[in-house]
Amino acid sequence: MQRRFFLKTASTAAIAALATRKSWPVSAPRIAFGGIGIESSTYSHIRARMEDFTILRGDQATGDQRFAFLKKYSVPFMPTLVATAVPGGPIASETYAQIKAEFLERLKAFLPLDGLYLPMHGAMFVEGMQDAEGDWYESARKLVGPNCLMSASYDLHGNISKRVIDNLDMLSAFRTAPHIDREETMLRTTDMLVHCIEDKIRPTLMWASVPVLMPGERSSTEWNPGKRLWAQLPELNKTPGVLDVSMLVGYVWADEPRSAASVVITGTNPKNEKKIALNLATQYWGARKEFDFGTEVCTLEECVRKAMEAKTQPAILADSGDNPTGGGNGDQATVLETLLKAKAQNVVFAGIADRPATEAAYKAGVGASVPLSIGATLDPLASKPVKVQAKIVFLLDEKNPARREAVVQIDGVTLVLSAYRRPYHDIADFTRLGLQPKSFKIIVVKSGYLSPELAPIANPSLMALTDGAINQDIVHLPANRYRKPSYPFVPDLSFSPEVYISERSRS
Ligand SMILES: [Zn+2]
């Protein structure tokens, strides 16, 4: 069996065993890794700054659980830095410049390099800049030179550009949404890289852009057409001369020319790669009108009414426009206001990012009843606060004021306040605050499609089409200036797919 075929079909354990056995006869190749990952809504008024990023430097990156799989290779992956942040608004330009400068400085210290692995997201937006990932790769490429192979792992909501393709040699994106294949994707990316360095292959990277932009909530791989489209990828990946087949939804809340769906193929057989790229792009375009929400969607008022009237429980109501895992601010209190107005009972709402209200809760202490202004602290322009009388019921034992969380009771609503932007999508996010989500009639979360832990308990699941930085009513998004014509923004658009071959593959 050819090694290439083996790599595509083998289990993780088998690949690891092979990688460990492999010896490098002359001198071991030099591979570095590092990158930056954030999903940035250009419709958000807030900026991602240095304090919003978690930055793993040097050995911290190697020691992190996410990169434990790199130890399976006999060749060491030398760590630069890995910067990640909760999705949100654009990155402040000085923050991006600072992180990039440090990344390049650390990269420079490892030169010369045979390979560079870039764990990325793909939907980063930097103030005053278009195509931020393209900028990151181009800067890295200038430093590592033309002979170093660069391989990037992507979220399936990443956007692609010519500059991205021209600077990379390989790319692999998640094949699931919700994303449950992070490690497999990273492994595909690093397997390709190690394999190509070892066999001295410079693969051909191909890209077919598809002018379709769907929110993730309409393009999950859990239901059709996403399920059907992505299910083909593992089989297509077995085609001779194909190292990776990736298909990306793109990120709709970025007003950029590169925002679109994409098919990206890495391989050594351009003819086969082109055939697959055209085939998948044609299928994706053909399915554009099929994309739809996988759950019941309604206006906020309707969702609240349906949740209150439901004969089953817990009804899970998703505040979709303000979902921090998609780029929403997470600070809006509109749903809280509607629940209170409707006198909803037995509700847990997790949660609203509001540092002043969280601090006021800590100051008052458990058992106290205090007046609070809740919401709109991060972006006072996008929504309004709600004034309430709240009883403090729980305070997380946390010394750092920036990481604190409080639980307060307002009439029939048990509300979680957090000092920082964060999701509550896992059961443990509730239980660590002394809350049993299943014991409530209604659970409110800031989410789009529900997470793998919440979806199975939702009875029923209701997605409220709320306003926010990631409003699901995409065709009415304001400031749609830079995006190229795409469906559904241009409903009668005509399209026939074309393949773009990276500059490096042509040279
Ligand atoms: Zn994603």
XYZ file of C-alpha atoms and ligand atoms in Angstrom:
508
model
C 0.000 0.000 0.000
C 1.342 3.360 -0.923
C 2.114 5.484 2.073
C -0.128 8.224 0.745
C -3.110 5.874 0.585
C -2.325 4.516 3.976
C -2.346 8.007 5.444
C -5.793 8.656 4.078
C -7.372 5.522 5.393
C -5.444 4.702 8.556
C -6.691 5.254 12.063
C -5.110 7.948 14.169
C -3.344 5.334 16.264
C -1.890 3.619 13.212
C -0.635 6.898 11.794
C 0.941 7.711 15.105
C 2.690 4.354 15.214
C 4.009 4.845 11.707
C 5.119 8.358 12.434
C 6.974 7.223 15.519
C 8.743 4.420 13.664
C 9.856 6.662 10.854
C 13.484 7.619 10.988
C 14.964 10.474 9.086
C 18.146 9.212 7.355
C 19.977 12.478 6.730
C 18.719 15.101 9.102
C 15.298 15.549 10.619
C 13.175 18.157 8.879
C 12.534 21.400 10.663
C 8.833 22.139 11.182
C 7.361 25.034 13.133
C 3.753 25.695 14.087
C 1.637 28.648 15.119
C -1.247 30.820 14.080
C -4.185 32.971 15.028
C -7.872 32.088 15.190
C -10.918 34.311 15.597
C -14.236 34.714 13.792
C -14.939 38.435 13.361
C -18.316 39.952 12.553
C -17.857 43.244 10.728
C -21.338 44.142 12.001
C -20.107 44.269 15.594
C -19.073 47.621 17.057
C -16.792 46.074 19.635
C -13.102 45.412 18.993
C -11.061 42.359 19.930
C -8.039 43.605 21.884
C -5.026 41.972 23.431
C -6.896 41.061 26.643
C -9.484 39.156 24.589
C -6.861 36.750 23.230
C -5.462 33.667 24.869
C -1.901 33.419 23.617
C 0.075 30.224 24.043
C 3.756 30.988 23.609
C 6.499 28.457 22.925
C 6.238 25.455 25.247
C 2.773 26.542 26.400
C 1.518 25.707 22.898
C 3.307 22.352 22.817
C 1.945 21.506 26.259
C -1.637 22.423 25.407
C -4.105 19.554 25.054
C -5.156 20.778 21.589
C -1.668 20.088 20.286
C -0.957 16.873 22.186
C -1.348 14.970 18.894
C 1.820 16.603 17.544
C 3.877 14.507 19.959
C 2.936 11.440 17.915
C 5.255 12.491 15.118
C 8.903 11.535 15.301
C 9.820 14.972 14.006
C 9.346 17.752 16.530
C 6.945 20.605 15.773
C 8.620 23.753 17.068
C 6.143 26.135 18.732
C 5.922 29.836 17.897
C 2.632 31.125 19.306
C -1.043 30.249 19.007
C -3.484 33.120 19.581
C -7.212 32.444 19.911
C -10.205 34.488 20.989
C -13.937 33.970 21.390
C -15.586 35.084 18.118
C -16.495 38.755 18.166
C -15.862 42.023 16.420
C -12.903 43.014 14.236
C -9.441 42.881 15.805
C -8.039 46.294 16.746
C -5.274 47.012 14.233
C -2.584 47.563 16.891
C -3.491 44.250 18.572
C -3.158 42.342 15.301
C 0.143 44.105 14.501
C 1.524 43.189 17.918
C 0.530 39.510 17.744
C 1.789 39.184 14.166
C 5.121 40.813 15.000
C 5.672 38.391 17.878
C 4.677 35.408 15.730
C 7.147 36.439 13.005
C 9.903 37.064 15.516
C 9.438 33.592 16.989
C 9.238 32.083 13.509
C 12.457 33.799 12.483
C 14.283 32.152 15.381
C 13.510 28.712 13.885
C 14.745 29.398 10.353
C 15.578 27.623 8.106
C 12.333 25.659 7.961
C 11.069 22.771 5.830
C 7.503 23.118 7.008
C 5.088 25.395 8.830
C 1.787 24.215 10.290
C -0.773 26.993 10.796
C -3.732 26.223 13.093
C -6.166 28.942 11.936
C -9.867 29.742 11.780
C -10.208 31.649 8.512
C -12.754 34.371 9.300
C -10.513 36.944 10.972
C -11.112 40.607 10.232
C -8.687 43.336 11.208
C -9.709 47.009 11.349
C -8.748 48.724 8.123
C -7.596 45.543 6.405
C -9.167 43.119 3.963
C -8.181 39.434 3.885
C -6.352 39.267 7.206
C -5.431 35.576 6.906
C -3.921 36.365 3.489
C -1.803 39.007 5.181
C -0.706 36.557 7.875
C 0.365 33.899 5.342
C 2.062 36.364 3.022
C 4.111 37.741 5.905
C 5.058 34.210 7.019
C 5.895 33.210 3.441
C 8.259 36.188 3.035
C 10.115 34.986 6.077
C 10.261 31.227 5.490
C 11.001 31.486 1.760
C 9.647 29.598 -1.254
C 10.874 26.115 -0.329
C 9.120 25.788 3.015
C 5.782 23.965 2.829
C 2.915 25.708 4.589
C -0.174 23.770 5.707
C -3.213 25.359 7.382
C -6.125 23.832 9.291
C -9.415 25.727 9.009
C -12.825 26.091 10.501
C -15.528 25.320 7.938
C -16.724 28.919 8.351
C -13.469 30.359 7.004
C -13.254 32.573 3.930
C -10.687 31.932 1.199
C -8.908 34.334 -1.173
C -6.343 34.116 -3.958
C -3.723 35.428 -1.538
C -4.557 32.641 0.919
C -4.251 29.990 -1.786
C -1.122 31.533 -3.353
C 0.835 31.423 -0.101
C -0.221 28.023 1.223
C 0.595 24.531 -0.069
C -2.090 22.574 1.804
C -5.327 23.249 3.612
C -7.824 21.128 5.467
C -11.111 22.321 6.985
C -13.559 20.852 9.486
C -16.142 18.565 7.940
C -18.728 18.929 10.679
C -20.926 21.746 11.963
C -21.369 21.743 14.948
C -17.615 21.159 14.913
C -16.794 17.784 16.385
C -13.813 16.898 14.176
C -11.167 19.375 15.331
C -8.417 16.853 16.008
C -9.056 14.829 12.842
C -8.826 18.014 10.786
C -5.601 19.090 12.436
C -4.220 15.585 11.925
C -5.106 15.606 8.217
C -3.274 18.917 7.923
C -0.120 17.808 9.708
C -0.103 14.328 8.111
C -0.080 15.957 4.682
C 2.686 18.298 5.720
C 4.959 15.608 7.154
C 4.253 13.302 4.240
C 5.016 15.948 1.588
C 8.225 17.011 3.307
C 9.320 13.403 3.641
C 8.580 12.552 0.000
C 9.751 15.926 -1.282
C 6.378 16.745 -2.826
C 5.080 20.223 -3.430
C 1.357 19.581 -3.815
C -1.035 21.420 -6.086
C -3.525 23.542 -4.183
C -6.800 24.259 -5.990
C -9.737 26.431 -5.101
C -13.218 26.841 -6.509
C -15.113 29.773 -5.037
C -18.902 29.402 -4.902
C -20.894 32.663 -4.581
C -23.257 31.360 -1.899
C -23.305 32.762 1.631
C -25.264 30.994 4.307
C -25.271 31.441 8.059
C -24.006 28.369 9.866
C -27.541 27.886 11.192
C -28.733 27.027 7.683
C -25.744 24.961 6.634
C -25.148 22.473 9.445
C -23.839 19.059 8.457
C -26.482 17.479 10.719
C -29.263 17.876 8.128
C -29.576 18.218 4.350
C -28.252 19.569 2.129
C -25.149 20.041 4.334
C -25.297 16.443 5.552
C -25.384 15.043 2.020
C -22.742 17.429 0.646
C -20.130 16.880 3.344
C -20.776 13.127 3.650
C -19.044 12.595 0.306
C -15.727 14.088 1.351
C -14.050 11.068 3.004
C -14.756 8.913 -0.060
C -13.603 11.593 -2.519
C -10.455 11.947 -0.430
C -9.506 8.414 -1.484
C -9.205 9.453 -5.155
C -5.677 8.772 -6.478
C -3.435 11.805 -6.118
C -5.790 13.597 -3.735
C -4.449 14.465 -0.289
C -7.359 16.518 1.029
C -10.856 17.546 0.008
C -12.316 20.484 1.913
C -15.547 22.371 1.473
C -16.214 25.586 3.387
C -19.470 27.423 4.042
C -17.583 30.700 4.486
C -18.514 33.436 6.956
C -21.486 35.573 6.046
C -21.133 38.323 8.663
C -17.958 39.662 7.098
C -18.494 42.409 4.547
C -15.433 41.483 2.491
C -14.900 40.581 -1.185
C -13.591 37.129 -0.227
C -16.746 36.117 1.705
C -18.126 33.064 -0.107
C -18.341 29.298 0.050
C -15.282 27.395 -1.192
C -14.027 24.029 -2.299
C -10.308 23.547 -1.671
C -8.388 20.498 -2.891
C -4.808 19.553 -2.060
C -3.114 16.832 -4.099
C -0.614 15.664 -6.640
C -2.962 14.857 -9.515
C -4.292 18.159 -10.910
C -6.696 16.407 -13.276
C -8.437 14.498 -10.488
C -8.347 17.500 -8.173
C -9.969 19.729 -10.763
C -12.696 17.185 -11.427
C -13.583 16.978 -7.729
C -13.440 20.763 -7.248
C -15.805 21.395 -10.156
C -18.124 18.601 -9.121
C -18.454 19.798 -5.507
C -18.769 23.471 -6.503
C -21.555 22.541 -8.939
C -23.332 20.498 -6.274
C -23.031 23.269 -3.699
C -24.422 25.840 -6.115
C -27.236 23.459 -7.066
C -28.172 23.033 -3.385
C -28.221 26.771 -2.588
C -31.998 27.046 -2.326
C -32.244 23.974 -0.118
C -30.245 25.430 2.797
C -32.601 26.026 5.698
C -32.762 26.203 9.460
C -32.729 22.781 11.093
C -35.005 23.796 13.918
C -38.176 25.806 14.451
C -37.497 29.501 13.999
C -39.754 32.335 15.120
C -39.762 35.952 16.188
C -38.683 36.567 19.765
C -42.249 37.139 20.993
C -43.509 33.984 19.256
C -40.632 31.895 20.618
C -41.273 33.089 24.180
C -44.990 32.328 23.830
C -44.321 28.865 22.363
C -41.811 28.057 25.096
C -44.289 29.115 27.804
C -47.132 27.127 26.245
C -45.074 24.013 25.525
C -46.428 20.836 27.134
C -42.930 19.390 27.262
C -39.722 20.687 28.818
C -37.142 22.048 28.782
C -37.889 24.323 25.839
C -34.563 25.734 24.709
C -34.779 29.192 23.219
C -31.725 30.369 21.291
C -31.030 34.115 21.108
C -29.409 33.698 17.693
C -28.472 37.288 16.760
C -26.317 37.768 19.872
C -24.546 34.399 19.958
C -20.933 34.970 21.068
C -19.703 31.781 19.396
C -20.707 33.216 16.020
C -19.420 36.742 16.579
C -22.326 38.257 18.556
C -21.562 40.575 21.462
C -23.348 38.479 24.086
C -24.364 41.597 26.031
C -27.931 42.117 24.847
C -30.866 41.948 27.263
C -33.753 42.103 24.779
C -34.730 38.473 25.417
C -34.664 39.083 29.181
C -36.952 42.078 28.768
C -39.398 40.032 26.680
C -39.426 37.143 29.179
C -40.108 39.501 32.098
C -42.838 41.283 30.192
C -44.500 37.943 29.400
C -44.142 36.937 33.089
C -42.401 33.702 32.095
C -41.756 31.334 35.021
C -39.172 28.652 35.756
C -36.658 30.052 33.256
C -32.868 29.821 33.339
C -31.090 32.317 31.105
C -27.358 31.744 30.600
C -26.118 34.276 30.201
C -25.508 37.954 29.591
C -21.998 39.425 29.497
C -22.184 42.425 31.806
C -19.198 43.267 33.963
C -20.725 46.187 35.905
C -23.804 44.132 36.856
C -21.591 41.161 37.795
C -19.473 43.409 39.998
C -22.588 44.889 41.618
C -23.782 41.355 42.402
C -20.459 40.482 44.082
C -20.530 43.720 46.030
C -24.059 43.053 47.304
C -23.413 39.390 48.205
C -25.622 36.287 48.160
C -29.105 36.881 49.559
C -29.146 40.606 48.846
C -31.716 42.215 46.628
C -30.390 45.081 44.506
C -31.456 47.258 41.592
C -29.457 46.371 38.479
C -29.101 47.745 34.991
C -28.497 44.715 32.763
C -27.173 44.600 29.222
C -25.767 46.875 26.511
C -22.510 47.479 28.359
C -20.213 46.373 25.494
C -22.143 48.045 22.695
C -24.553 50.704 23.989
C -25.582 51.530 20.409
C -26.825 48.084 19.430
C -29.299 47.457 22.265
C -30.777 48.917 25.443
C -30.278 47.894 29.074
C -33.095 46.551 31.242
C -33.612 47.923 34.766
C -34.573 45.250 37.278
C -34.641 44.378 40.963
C -32.546 41.230 41.341
C -31.854 38.829 44.201
C -28.302 37.484 44.252
C -28.405 33.683 44.526
C -24.904 32.477 43.624
C -21.420 33.912 43.135
C -18.663 31.889 41.502
C -15.585 31.552 43.707
C -13.243 33.505 41.439
C -10.663 36.060 42.520
C -10.131 37.685 39.134
C -12.957 40.226 38.651
C -12.650 39.856 34.859
C -13.581 36.147 35.057
C -16.432 36.293 37.543
C -19.947 34.941 37.096
C -23.061 35.501 39.187
C -26.547 34.012 39.289
C -29.438 36.335 40.095
C -33.198 35.862 40.348
C -35.532 38.319 38.676
C -39.182 37.273 39.102
C -39.443 33.892 37.306
C -36.071 34.185 35.573
C -32.838 32.779 36.960
C -30.205 34.799 35.123
C -26.478 34.181 34.748
C -24.309 37.278 34.536
C -20.698 37.036 33.434
C -17.954 39.623 33.568
C -16.754 38.490 30.143
C -18.087 37.278 26.801
C -18.610 33.542 26.896
C -21.079 30.872 25.798
C -23.099 28.510 28.020
C -23.389 25.615 25.622
C -22.260 22.670 27.775
C -24.163 21.157 30.710
C -21.126 21.789 32.927
C -21.386 25.522 32.195
C -24.635 25.401 34.199
C -23.806 22.840 36.878
C -20.638 24.672 37.911
C -22.949 27.534 38.894
C -25.235 25.228 40.872
C -27.846 25.077 38.101
C -29.503 21.916 36.759
C -30.658 22.959 33.291
C -33.109 20.074 32.860
C -35.042 21.123 35.971
C -36.222 24.359 34.280
C -39.213 24.717 31.979
C -37.355 27.114 29.708
C -33.622 27.407 29.030
C -32.416 30.503 27.193
C -28.960 30.505 25.639
C -27.148 32.805 23.274
C -26.622 30.318 20.492
C -27.374 29.529 16.894
C -27.923 25.839 16.251
C -27.731 24.119 19.591
C -24.517 22.540 20.826
C -24.105 18.734 20.840
C -24.845 18.740 24.616
C -27.922 20.961 24.550
C -29.569 19.736 21.344
C -30.550 16.289 22.752
C -32.339 17.765 25.802
C -34.248 20.488 23.920
C -37.941 19.710 24.040
C -38.776 21.728 21.984
C -35.904 23.638 20.367
C -36.791 27.184 19.291
C -34.498 29.616 17.531
C -35.461 33.243 17.999
C -34.530 35.470 15.074
C -33.185 38.271 17.215
C -31.214 41.312 16.208
C -27.486 41.529 16.866
C -24.056 41.431 15.244
C -24.941 38.101 13.631
C -28.552 38.715 12.690
C -29.840 35.682 10.756
C -31.836 37.948 8.433
C -28.753 38.228 6.260
C -30.238 39.773 3.144
C -31.187 42.856 5.155
C -27.773 43.335 6.741
C -26.677 46.973 6.667
C -23.403 48.247 5.172
C -23.137 45.515 2.596
C -20.489 47.366 0.598
C -17.567 45.095 -0.212
C -19.149 41.687 -0.652
C -19.151 40.319 -4.198
C -22.513 39.421 -5.727
C -23.645 36.177 -4.152
C -26.759 34.157 -3.382
C -29.098 34.946 -1.586
C -28.116 38.644 -1.774
C -28.568 38.412 -5.546
C -31.347 35.827 -5.881
C -31.160 35.410 -9.665
C -27.357 35.256 -9.926
C -25.970 32.942 -12.586
C -22.777 30.994 -11.994
C -20.591 28.322 -13.502
C -17.678 27.073 -11.398
C -14.044 27.715 -12.203
C -10.927 26.379 -10.599
C -8.071 28.571 -9.420
C -4.676 26.887 -9.132
C -2.293 28.447 -6.630
C 0.588 30.520 -7.959
C 3.059 28.266 -6.158
C 1.651 25.192 -7.905
C 2.026 26.895 -11.274
C 5.602 28.094 -10.748
Zn -17.247 27.455 12.630
